[in-house]
Short mmCIF file of C-alpha atoms and ligand atoms in Angstrom, two decimals:
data_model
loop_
_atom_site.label_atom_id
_atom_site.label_comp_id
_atom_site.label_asym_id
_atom_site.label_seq_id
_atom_site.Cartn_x
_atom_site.Cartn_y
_atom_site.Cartn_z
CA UNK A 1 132.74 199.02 17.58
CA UNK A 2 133.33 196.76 20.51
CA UNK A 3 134.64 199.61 22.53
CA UNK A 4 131.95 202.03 21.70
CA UNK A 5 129.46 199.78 22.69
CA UNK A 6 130.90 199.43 26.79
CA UNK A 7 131.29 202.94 26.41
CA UNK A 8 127.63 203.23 25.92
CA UNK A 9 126.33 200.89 28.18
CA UNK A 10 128.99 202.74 31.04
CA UNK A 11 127.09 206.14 30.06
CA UNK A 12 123.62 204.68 30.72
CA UNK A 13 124.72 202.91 33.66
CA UNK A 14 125.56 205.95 35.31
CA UNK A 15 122.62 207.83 33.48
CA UNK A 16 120.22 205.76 34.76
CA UNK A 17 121.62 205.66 38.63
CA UNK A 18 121.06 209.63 38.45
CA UNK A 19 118.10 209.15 37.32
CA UNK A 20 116.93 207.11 39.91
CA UNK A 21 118.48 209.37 41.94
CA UNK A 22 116.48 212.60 40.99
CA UNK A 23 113.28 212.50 39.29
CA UNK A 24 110.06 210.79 39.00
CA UNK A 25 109.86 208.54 36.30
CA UNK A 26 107.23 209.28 33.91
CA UNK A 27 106.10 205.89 33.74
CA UNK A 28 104.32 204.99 36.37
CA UNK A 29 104.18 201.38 36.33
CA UNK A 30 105.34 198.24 34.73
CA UNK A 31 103.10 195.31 33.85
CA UNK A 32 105.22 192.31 33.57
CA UNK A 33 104.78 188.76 31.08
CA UNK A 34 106.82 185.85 29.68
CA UNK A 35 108.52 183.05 31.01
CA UNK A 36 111.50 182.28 33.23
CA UNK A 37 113.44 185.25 32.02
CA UNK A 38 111.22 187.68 33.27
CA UNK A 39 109.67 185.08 36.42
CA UNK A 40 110.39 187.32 39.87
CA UNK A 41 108.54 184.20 42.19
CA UNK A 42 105.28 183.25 40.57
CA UNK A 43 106.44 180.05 39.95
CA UNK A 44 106.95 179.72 44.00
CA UNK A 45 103.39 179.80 44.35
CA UNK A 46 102.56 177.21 42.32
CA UNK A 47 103.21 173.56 44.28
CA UNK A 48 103.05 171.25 41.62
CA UNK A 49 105.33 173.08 39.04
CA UNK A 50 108.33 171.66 37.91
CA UNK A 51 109.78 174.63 36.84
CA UNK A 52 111.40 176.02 40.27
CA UNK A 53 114.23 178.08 40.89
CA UNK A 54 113.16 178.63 45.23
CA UNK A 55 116.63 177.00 45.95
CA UNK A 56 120.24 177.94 45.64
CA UNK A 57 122.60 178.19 44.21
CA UNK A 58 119.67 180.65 42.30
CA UNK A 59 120.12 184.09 43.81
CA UNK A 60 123.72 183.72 45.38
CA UNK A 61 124.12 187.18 44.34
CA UNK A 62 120.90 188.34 45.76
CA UNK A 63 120.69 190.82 48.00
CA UNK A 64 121.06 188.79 51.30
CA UNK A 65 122.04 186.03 48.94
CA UNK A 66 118.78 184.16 48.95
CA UNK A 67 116.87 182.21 46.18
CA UNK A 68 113.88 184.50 45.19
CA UNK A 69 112.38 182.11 42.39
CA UNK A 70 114.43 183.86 39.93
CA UNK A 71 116.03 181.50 37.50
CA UNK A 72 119.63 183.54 37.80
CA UNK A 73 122.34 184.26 40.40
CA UNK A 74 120.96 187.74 40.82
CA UNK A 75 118.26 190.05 39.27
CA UNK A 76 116.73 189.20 35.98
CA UNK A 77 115.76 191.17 32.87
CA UNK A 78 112.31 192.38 34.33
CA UNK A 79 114.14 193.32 37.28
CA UNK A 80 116.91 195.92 35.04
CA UNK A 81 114.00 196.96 33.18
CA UNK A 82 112.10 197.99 35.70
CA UNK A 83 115.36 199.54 37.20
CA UNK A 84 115.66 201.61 34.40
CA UNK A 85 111.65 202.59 34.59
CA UNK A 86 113.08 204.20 37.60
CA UNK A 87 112.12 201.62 40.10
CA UNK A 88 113.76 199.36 42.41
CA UNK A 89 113.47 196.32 41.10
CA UNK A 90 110.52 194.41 39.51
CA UNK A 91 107.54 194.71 40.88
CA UNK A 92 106.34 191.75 42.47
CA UNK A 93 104.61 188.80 41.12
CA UNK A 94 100.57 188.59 41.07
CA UNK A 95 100.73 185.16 42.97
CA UNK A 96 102.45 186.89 45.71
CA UNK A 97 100.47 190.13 45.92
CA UNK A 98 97.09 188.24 45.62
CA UNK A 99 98.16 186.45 49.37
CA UNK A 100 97.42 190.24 50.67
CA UNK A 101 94.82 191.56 49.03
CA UNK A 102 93.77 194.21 51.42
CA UNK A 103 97.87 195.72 51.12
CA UNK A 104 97.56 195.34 47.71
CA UNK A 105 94.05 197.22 47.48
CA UNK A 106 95.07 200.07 50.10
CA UNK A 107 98.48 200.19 48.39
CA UNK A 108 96.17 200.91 44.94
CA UNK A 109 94.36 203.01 46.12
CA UNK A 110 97.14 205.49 47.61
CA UNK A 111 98.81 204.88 45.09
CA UNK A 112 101.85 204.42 47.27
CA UNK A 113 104.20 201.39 46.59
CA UNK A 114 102.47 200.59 43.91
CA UNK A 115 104.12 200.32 40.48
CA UNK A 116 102.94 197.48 38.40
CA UNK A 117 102.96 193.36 38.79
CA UNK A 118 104.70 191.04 37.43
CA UNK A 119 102.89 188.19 36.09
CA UNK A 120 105.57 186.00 34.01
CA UNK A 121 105.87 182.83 34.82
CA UNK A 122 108.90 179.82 34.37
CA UNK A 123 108.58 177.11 31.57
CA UNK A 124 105.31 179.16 30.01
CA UNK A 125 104.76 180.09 27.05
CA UNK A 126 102.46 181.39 24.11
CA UNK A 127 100.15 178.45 23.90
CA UNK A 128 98.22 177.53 26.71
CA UNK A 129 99.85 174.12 26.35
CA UNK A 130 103.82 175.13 26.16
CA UNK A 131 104.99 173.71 29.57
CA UNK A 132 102.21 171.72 30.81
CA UNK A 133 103.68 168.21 29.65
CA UNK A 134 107.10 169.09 30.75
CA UNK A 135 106.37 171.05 33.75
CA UNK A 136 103.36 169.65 34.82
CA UNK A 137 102.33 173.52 35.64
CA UNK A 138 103.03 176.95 34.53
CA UNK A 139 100.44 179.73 34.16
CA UNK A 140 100.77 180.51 30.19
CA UNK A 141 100.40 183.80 28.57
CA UNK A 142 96.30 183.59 28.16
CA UNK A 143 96.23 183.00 31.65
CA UNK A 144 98.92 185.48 32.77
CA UNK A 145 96.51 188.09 31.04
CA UNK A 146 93.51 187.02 33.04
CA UNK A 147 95.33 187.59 36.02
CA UNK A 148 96.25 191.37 34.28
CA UNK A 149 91.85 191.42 34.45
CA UNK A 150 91.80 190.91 37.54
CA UNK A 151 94.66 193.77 38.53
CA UNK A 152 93.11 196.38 36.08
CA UNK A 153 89.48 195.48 37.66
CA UNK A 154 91.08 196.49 41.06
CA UNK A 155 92.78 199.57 39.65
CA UNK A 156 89.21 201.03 38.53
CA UNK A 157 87.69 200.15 41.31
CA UNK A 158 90.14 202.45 43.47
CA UNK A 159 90.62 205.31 40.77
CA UNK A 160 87.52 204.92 38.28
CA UNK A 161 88.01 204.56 34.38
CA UNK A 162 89.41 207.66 33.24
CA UNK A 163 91.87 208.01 36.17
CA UNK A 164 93.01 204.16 35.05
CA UNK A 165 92.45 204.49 31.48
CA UNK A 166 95.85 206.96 31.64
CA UNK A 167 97.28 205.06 34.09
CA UNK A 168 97.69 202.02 31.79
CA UNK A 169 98.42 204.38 28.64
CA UNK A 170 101.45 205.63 30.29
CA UNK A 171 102.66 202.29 32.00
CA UNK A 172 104.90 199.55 30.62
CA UNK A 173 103.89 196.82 29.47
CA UNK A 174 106.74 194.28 29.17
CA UNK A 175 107.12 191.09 27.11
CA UNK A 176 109.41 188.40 26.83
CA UNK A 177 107.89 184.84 25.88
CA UNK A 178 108.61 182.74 23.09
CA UNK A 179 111.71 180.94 23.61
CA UNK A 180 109.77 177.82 25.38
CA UNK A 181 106.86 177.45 22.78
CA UNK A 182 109.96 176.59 20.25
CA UNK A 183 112.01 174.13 22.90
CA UNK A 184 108.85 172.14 22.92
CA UNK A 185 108.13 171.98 19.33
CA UNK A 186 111.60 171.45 18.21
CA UNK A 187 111.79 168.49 21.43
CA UNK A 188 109.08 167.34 19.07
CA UNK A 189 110.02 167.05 15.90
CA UNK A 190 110.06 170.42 13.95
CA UNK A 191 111.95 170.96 11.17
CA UNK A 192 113.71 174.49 11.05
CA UNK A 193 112.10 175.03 7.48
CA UNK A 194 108.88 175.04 9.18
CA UNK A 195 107.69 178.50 8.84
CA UNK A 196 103.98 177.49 9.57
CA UNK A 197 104.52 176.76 13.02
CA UNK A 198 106.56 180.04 13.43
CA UNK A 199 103.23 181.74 11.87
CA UNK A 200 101.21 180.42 14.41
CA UNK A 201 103.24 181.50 17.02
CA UNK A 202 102.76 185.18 15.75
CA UNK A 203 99.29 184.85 15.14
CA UNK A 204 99.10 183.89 18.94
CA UNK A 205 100.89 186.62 19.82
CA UNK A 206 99.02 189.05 17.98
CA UNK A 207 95.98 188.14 19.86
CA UNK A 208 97.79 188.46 23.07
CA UNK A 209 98.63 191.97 22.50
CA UNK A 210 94.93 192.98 21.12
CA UNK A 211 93.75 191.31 24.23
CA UNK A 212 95.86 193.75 25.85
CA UNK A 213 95.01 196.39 23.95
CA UNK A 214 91.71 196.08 24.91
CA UNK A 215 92.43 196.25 28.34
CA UNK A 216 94.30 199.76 28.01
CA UNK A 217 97.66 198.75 27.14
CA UNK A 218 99.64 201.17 24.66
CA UNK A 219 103.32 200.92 25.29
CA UNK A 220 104.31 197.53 24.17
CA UNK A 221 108.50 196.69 25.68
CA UNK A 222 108.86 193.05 23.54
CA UNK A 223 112.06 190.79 23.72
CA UNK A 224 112.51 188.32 20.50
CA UNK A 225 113.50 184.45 21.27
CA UNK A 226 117.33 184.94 21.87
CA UNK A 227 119.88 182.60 20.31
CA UNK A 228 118.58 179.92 22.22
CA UNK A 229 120.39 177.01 19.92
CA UNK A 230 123.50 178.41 21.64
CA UNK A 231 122.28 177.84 25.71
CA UNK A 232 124.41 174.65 27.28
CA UNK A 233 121.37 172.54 27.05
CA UNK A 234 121.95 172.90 23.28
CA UNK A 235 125.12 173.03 23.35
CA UNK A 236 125.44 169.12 24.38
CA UNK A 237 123.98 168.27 21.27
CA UNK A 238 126.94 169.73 19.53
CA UNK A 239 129.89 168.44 21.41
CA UNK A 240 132.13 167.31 18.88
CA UNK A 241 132.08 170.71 17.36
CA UNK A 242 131.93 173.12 20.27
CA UNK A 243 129.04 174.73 18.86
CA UNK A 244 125.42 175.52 18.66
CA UNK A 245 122.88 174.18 17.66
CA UNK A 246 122.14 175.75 14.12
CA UNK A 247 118.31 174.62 13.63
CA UNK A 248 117.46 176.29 16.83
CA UNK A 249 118.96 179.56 16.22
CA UNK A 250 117.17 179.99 13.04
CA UNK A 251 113.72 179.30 14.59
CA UNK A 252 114.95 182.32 16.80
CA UNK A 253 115.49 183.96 13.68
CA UNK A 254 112.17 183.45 11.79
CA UNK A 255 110.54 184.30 15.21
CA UNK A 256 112.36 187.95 14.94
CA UNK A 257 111.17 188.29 11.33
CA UNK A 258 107.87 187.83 11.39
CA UNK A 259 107.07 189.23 15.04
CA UNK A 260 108.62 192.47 13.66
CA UNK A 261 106.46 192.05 10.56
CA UNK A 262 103.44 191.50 13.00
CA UNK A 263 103.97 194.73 15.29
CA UNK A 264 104.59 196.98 12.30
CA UNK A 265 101.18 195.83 10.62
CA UNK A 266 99.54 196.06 13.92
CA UNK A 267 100.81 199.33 14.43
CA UNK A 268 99.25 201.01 11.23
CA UNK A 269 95.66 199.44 12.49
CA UNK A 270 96.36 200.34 16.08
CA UNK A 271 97.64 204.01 15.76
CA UNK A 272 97.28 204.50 19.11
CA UNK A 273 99.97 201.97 20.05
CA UNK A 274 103.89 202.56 20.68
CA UNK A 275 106.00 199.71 20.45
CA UNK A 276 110.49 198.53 21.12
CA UNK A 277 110.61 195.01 19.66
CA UNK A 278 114.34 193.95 21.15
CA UNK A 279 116.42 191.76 18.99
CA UNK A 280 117.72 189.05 21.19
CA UNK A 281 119.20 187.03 18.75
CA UNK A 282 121.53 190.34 17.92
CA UNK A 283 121.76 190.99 21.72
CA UNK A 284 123.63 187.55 22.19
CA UNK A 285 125.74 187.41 19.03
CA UNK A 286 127.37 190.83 19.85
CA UNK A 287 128.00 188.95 23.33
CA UNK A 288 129.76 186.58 21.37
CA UNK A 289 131.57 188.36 19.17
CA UNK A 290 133.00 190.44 21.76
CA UNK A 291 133.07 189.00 24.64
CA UNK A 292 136.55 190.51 26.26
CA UNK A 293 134.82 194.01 25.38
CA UNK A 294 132.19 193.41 27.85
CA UNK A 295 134.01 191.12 30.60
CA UNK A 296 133.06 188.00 29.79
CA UNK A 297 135.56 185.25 29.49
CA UNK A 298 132.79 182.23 29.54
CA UNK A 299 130.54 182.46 26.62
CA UNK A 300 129.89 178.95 26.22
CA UNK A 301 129.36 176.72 29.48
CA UNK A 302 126.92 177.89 32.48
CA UNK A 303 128.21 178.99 36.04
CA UNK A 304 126.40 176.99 37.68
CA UNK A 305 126.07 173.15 36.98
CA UNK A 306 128.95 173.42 34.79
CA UNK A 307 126.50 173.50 31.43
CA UNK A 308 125.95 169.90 31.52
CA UNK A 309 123.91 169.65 34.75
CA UNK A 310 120.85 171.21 36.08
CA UNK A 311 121.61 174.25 38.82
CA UNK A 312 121.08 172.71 41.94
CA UNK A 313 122.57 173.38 45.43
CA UNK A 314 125.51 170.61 45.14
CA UNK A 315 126.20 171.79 41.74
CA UNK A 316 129.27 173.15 40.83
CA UNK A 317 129.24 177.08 41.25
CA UNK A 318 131.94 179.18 39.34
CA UNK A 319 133.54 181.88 41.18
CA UNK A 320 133.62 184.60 38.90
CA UNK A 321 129.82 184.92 37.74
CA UNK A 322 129.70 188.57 36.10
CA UNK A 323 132.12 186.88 33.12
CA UNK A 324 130.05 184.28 32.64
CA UNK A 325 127.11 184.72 29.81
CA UNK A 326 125.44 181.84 30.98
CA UNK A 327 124.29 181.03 34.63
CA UNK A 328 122.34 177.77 33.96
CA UNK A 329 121.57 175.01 31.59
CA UNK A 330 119.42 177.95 30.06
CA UNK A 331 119.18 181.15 31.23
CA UNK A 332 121.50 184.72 31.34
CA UNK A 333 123.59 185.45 34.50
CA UNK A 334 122.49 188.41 36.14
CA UNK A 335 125.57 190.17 34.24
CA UNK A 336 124.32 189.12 31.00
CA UNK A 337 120.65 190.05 31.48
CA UNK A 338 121.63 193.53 32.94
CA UNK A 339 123.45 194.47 29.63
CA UNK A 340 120.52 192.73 27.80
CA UNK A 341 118.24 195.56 29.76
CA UNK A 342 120.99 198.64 29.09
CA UNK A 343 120.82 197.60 25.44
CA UNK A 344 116.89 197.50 25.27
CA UNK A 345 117.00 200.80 27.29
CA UNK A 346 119.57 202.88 24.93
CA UNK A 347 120.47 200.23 22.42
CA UNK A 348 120.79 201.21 18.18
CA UNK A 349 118.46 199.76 15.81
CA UNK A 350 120.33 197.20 15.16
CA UNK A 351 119.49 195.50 18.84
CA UNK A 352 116.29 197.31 19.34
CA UNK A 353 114.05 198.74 17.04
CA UNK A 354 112.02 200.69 15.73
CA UNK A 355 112.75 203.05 18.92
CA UNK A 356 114.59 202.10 21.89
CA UNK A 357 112.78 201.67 25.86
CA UNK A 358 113.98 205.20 26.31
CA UNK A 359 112.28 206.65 23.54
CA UNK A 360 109.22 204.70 24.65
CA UNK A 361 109.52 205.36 28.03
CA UNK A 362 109.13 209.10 27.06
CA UNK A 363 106.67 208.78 24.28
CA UNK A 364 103.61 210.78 24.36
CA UNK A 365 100.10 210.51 23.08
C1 NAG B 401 100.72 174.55 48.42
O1 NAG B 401 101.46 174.03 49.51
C2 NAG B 401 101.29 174.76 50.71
C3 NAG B 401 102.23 174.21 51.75
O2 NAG B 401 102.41 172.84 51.58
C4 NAG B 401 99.82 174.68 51.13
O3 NAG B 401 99.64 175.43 52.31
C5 NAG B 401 98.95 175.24 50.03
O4 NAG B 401 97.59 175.09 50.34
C6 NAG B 401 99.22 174.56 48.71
N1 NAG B 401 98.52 175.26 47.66
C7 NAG B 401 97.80 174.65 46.75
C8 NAG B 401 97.12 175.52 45.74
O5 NAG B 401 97.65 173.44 46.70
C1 NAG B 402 97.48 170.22 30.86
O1 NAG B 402 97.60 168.87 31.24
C2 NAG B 402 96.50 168.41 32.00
C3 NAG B 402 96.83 167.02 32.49
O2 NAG B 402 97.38 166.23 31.48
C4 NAG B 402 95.24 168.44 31.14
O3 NAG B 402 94.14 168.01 31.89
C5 NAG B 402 95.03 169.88 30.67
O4 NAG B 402 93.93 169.94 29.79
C6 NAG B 402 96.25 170.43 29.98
N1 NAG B 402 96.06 171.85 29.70
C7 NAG B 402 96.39 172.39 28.54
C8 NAG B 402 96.14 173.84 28.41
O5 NAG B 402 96.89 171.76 27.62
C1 NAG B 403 93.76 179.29 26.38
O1 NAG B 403 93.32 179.25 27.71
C2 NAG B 403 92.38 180.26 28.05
C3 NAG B 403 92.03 180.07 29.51
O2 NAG B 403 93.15 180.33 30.32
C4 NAG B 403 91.15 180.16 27.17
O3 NAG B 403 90.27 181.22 27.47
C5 NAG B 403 91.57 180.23 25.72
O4 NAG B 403 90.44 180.01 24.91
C6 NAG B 403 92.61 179.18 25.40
N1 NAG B 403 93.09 179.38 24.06
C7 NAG B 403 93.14 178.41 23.17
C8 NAG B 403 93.66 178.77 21.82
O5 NAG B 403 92.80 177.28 23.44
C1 NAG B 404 111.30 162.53 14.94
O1 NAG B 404 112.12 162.59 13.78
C2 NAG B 404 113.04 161.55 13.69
C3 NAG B 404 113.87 161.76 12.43
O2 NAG B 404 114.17 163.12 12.28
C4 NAG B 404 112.29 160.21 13.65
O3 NAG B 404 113.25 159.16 13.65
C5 NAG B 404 111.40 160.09 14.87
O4 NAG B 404 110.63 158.91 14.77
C6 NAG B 404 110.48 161.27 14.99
N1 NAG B 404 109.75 161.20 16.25
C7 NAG B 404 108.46 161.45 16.32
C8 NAG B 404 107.85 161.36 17.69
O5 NAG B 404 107.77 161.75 15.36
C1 NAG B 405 127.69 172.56 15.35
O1 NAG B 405 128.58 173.65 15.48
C2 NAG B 405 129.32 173.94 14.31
C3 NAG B 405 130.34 175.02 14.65
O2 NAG B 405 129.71 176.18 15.10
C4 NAG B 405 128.38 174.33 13.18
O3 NAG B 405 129.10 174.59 12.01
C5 NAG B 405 127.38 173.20 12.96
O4 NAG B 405 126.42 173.57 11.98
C6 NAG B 405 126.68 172.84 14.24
N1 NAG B 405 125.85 171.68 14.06
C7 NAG B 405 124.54 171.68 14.20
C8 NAG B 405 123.86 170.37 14.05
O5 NAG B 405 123.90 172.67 14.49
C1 NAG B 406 133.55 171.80 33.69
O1 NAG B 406 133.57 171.21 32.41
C2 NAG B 406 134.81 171.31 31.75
C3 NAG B 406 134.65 170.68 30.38
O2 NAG B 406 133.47 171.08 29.78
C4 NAG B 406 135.90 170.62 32.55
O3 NAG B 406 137.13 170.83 31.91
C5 NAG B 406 135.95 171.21 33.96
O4 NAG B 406 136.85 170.48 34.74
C6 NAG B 406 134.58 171.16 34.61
N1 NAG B 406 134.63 171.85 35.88
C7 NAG B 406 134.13 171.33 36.99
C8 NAG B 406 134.30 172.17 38.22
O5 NAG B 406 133.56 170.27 37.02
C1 NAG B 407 122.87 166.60 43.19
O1 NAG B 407 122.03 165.80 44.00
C2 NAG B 407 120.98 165.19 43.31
C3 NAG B 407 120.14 164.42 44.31
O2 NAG B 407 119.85 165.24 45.39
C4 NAG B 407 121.54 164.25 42.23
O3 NAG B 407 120.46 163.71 41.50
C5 NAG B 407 122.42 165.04 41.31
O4 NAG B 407 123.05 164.18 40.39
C6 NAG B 407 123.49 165.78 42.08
N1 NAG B 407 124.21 166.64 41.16
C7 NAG B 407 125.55 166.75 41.17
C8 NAG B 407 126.12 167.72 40.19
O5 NAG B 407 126.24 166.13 41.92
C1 NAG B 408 134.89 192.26 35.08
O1 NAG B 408 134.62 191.10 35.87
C2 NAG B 408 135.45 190.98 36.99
C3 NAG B 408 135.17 189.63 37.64
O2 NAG B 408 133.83 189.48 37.99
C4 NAG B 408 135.20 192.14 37.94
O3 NAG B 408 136.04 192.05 39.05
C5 NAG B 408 135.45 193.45 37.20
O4 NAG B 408 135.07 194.51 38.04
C6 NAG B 408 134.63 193.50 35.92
N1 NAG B 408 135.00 194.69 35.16
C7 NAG B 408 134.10 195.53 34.67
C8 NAG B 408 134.63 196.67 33.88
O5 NAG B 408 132.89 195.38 34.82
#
């Protein structure tokens, strides 16, 4: 099983370089939202945030080994998903882009250089007011959209409705929010029988995506709340053990459940829609399970910071970071969230259903 599964992601990895290597990729952009996992540098542009990553030891293994604003030692999930798209890297964020608006409108209108924005930003979530207490600023998922407006009102302007209408159809629209929505409740006294709270989490997210919807969006990329009882932070609240924290992982859990429920109910009103929901919380048990299989001898304690302090640049730094699952108190090394992407991209049902990013990549309408 375990062996089957590198030998998978070893196929893709060289599938994918080819195809980088020789054709166009059929989508032709990727429209990027969520928090810290998917956050390329918005969060740079924002002074007062809390939520920062601009220093190292972030981005050590970084081309040029600089800190981007990427909460990892390298490239992020948005960044291997977009990879896979057939592009570089992520595209960049809107905060950035908006600093040069004439590039970004002349690179619209060619249509050179242009392949989507990324508009996820660190310590946000689904409701406007996940982060704002403990991060003083983030830009949550409402506002992330508004700033999608703003890109799509450009976009018409330099290829008119139709021309942009398609555009969107075809594009990506990627997803991964959640996980900081349930930090903050739990922080505040949830109890993990509380399925109403989990229910109004999907109910937000439901209007996210119609809001999106509206806007042109069709192909829907979504990553589930990952196992996030089991991140160091966690983890310290379950020393004596060695393990994670239970409650949290089955708030991941219900999460799973019911936003699956949501996207296949929205999916026989919206007919027009395709959809991957990834299963993060599968994702990072079959880490766990079998973790020699896929090179990682640290499943437990982060890289940097040690798992029981913040990444900071006089942290301790561990040597070998592409074994290690973890690279902070919360978030995937680089390793970790590039398998995380090669399992979205050609993953089973079991970690990625009801089709895979391939198939959606290559869906028609
Ligand atoms: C953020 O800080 C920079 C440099 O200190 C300053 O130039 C900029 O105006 C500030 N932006 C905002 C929105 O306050
Ligand atoms: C965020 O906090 C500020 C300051 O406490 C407050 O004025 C604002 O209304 C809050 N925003 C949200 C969306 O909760
Ligand atoms: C969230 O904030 C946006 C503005 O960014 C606002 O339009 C929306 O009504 C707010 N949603 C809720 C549920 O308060
Ligand atoms: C949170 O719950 C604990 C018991 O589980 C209780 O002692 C504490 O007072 C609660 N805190 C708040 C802010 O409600
Ligand atoms: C702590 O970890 C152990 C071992 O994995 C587990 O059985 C236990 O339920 C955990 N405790 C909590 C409070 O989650
Ligand atoms: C990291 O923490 C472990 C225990 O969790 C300890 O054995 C080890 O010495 C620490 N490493 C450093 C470099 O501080
Ligand atoms: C790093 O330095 C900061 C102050 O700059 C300090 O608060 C923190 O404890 C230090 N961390 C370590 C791991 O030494
Ligand atoms: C496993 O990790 C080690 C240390 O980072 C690295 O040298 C080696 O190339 C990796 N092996 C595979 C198959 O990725």
């Amino acid at each position: 099983m375990a062996e089957r599964y590198v030998l998978i992601s070893l196929i893709l990895v060289v599938f994918s370089l080819s195809k980088v290597a020789t054709s166009t990729s059929t989508t032709p952009a990727v429209f990027i939202f969520g928090d810290s996992t998917a956050d390329v540098g918005t969060n740079n542009f924002i002074n007062e945030t809390k939520a920062k990553a601009d220093f190292p030891h972030n981005g050590v293994d970084f081309p040029g080994s600089r800190p981007t604003g990427r909460f990892s030692n390298g490239y992020n999930s948005a960044d291997f998903v977009s990879k896979l798209m057939g592009f570089k890297r992520s595209p960049p964020p809107y905060l950035a882009l908006i600093t040069q608006q004439q590039r970004l409108h002349r690179r619209i209108v060619q249509a050179v250089n242009f392949y989507g924005v990324n508009f996820a930003s660190g310590g946000s979530g689904l409701l406007n007011e996940t982060g704002n207490f403990t991060y003083v600023r983030v830009i949550p998922m409402a506002e992330q959209i508004q700033h999608f407006t703003k890109i799509r009102e450009m976009i018409i302007d330099a290829r008119g409705q139709e021309s942009t209408d398609t555009f969107l159809s075809r594009s990506l629209f990627f997803l991964s929010v959640g996980s900081n929505d349930i930090f903050e409740y739990f922080g505040g006294n949830g109890t993990a029988s509380d399925q109403s709270f989990i229910t109004f989490l999907k109910i937000t997210y439901e209007l996210h995506l119609r809001m999106l919807y509206s806007l042109g969006a069709r192909k829907f990329g979504i990553v589930s709340v990952p196992l996030i009882g089991c991140c160091p932070s966690q983890r310290i609240h379950n020393i004596t053990e060695g393990g994670c924290l239970e409650d949290m992982n089955l708030y991941s859990h219900m999460f799973f459940l019911s936003i699956e429920d949501m996207l296949g109910q929205l999916s026989l009103e919206l007919t027009d829609i395709k959809y991957s929901l990834g299963n993060a919380n599968e994702m990072v048990k079959d880490f766990m399970d079998n973790p020699l299989a896929l090179n990682f001898t640290e499943i437990s304690s982060a890289c940097c910071g040690n798992g029981t302090n913040p990444c900071s640049p006089n942290a301790t730094l561990c040597p070998n970071r592409n074994q290690h699952l973890f690279w902070d108190l919360y978030h995937p090394t680089q390793a970790a969230a590039q398998l995380a992407a090669l399992t979205l991209y050609g993953g089973s049902r079991r970690f990625v259903t009801p089709i895979n990013f391939m198939q959606l990549a290559a869906a028609t309408f």
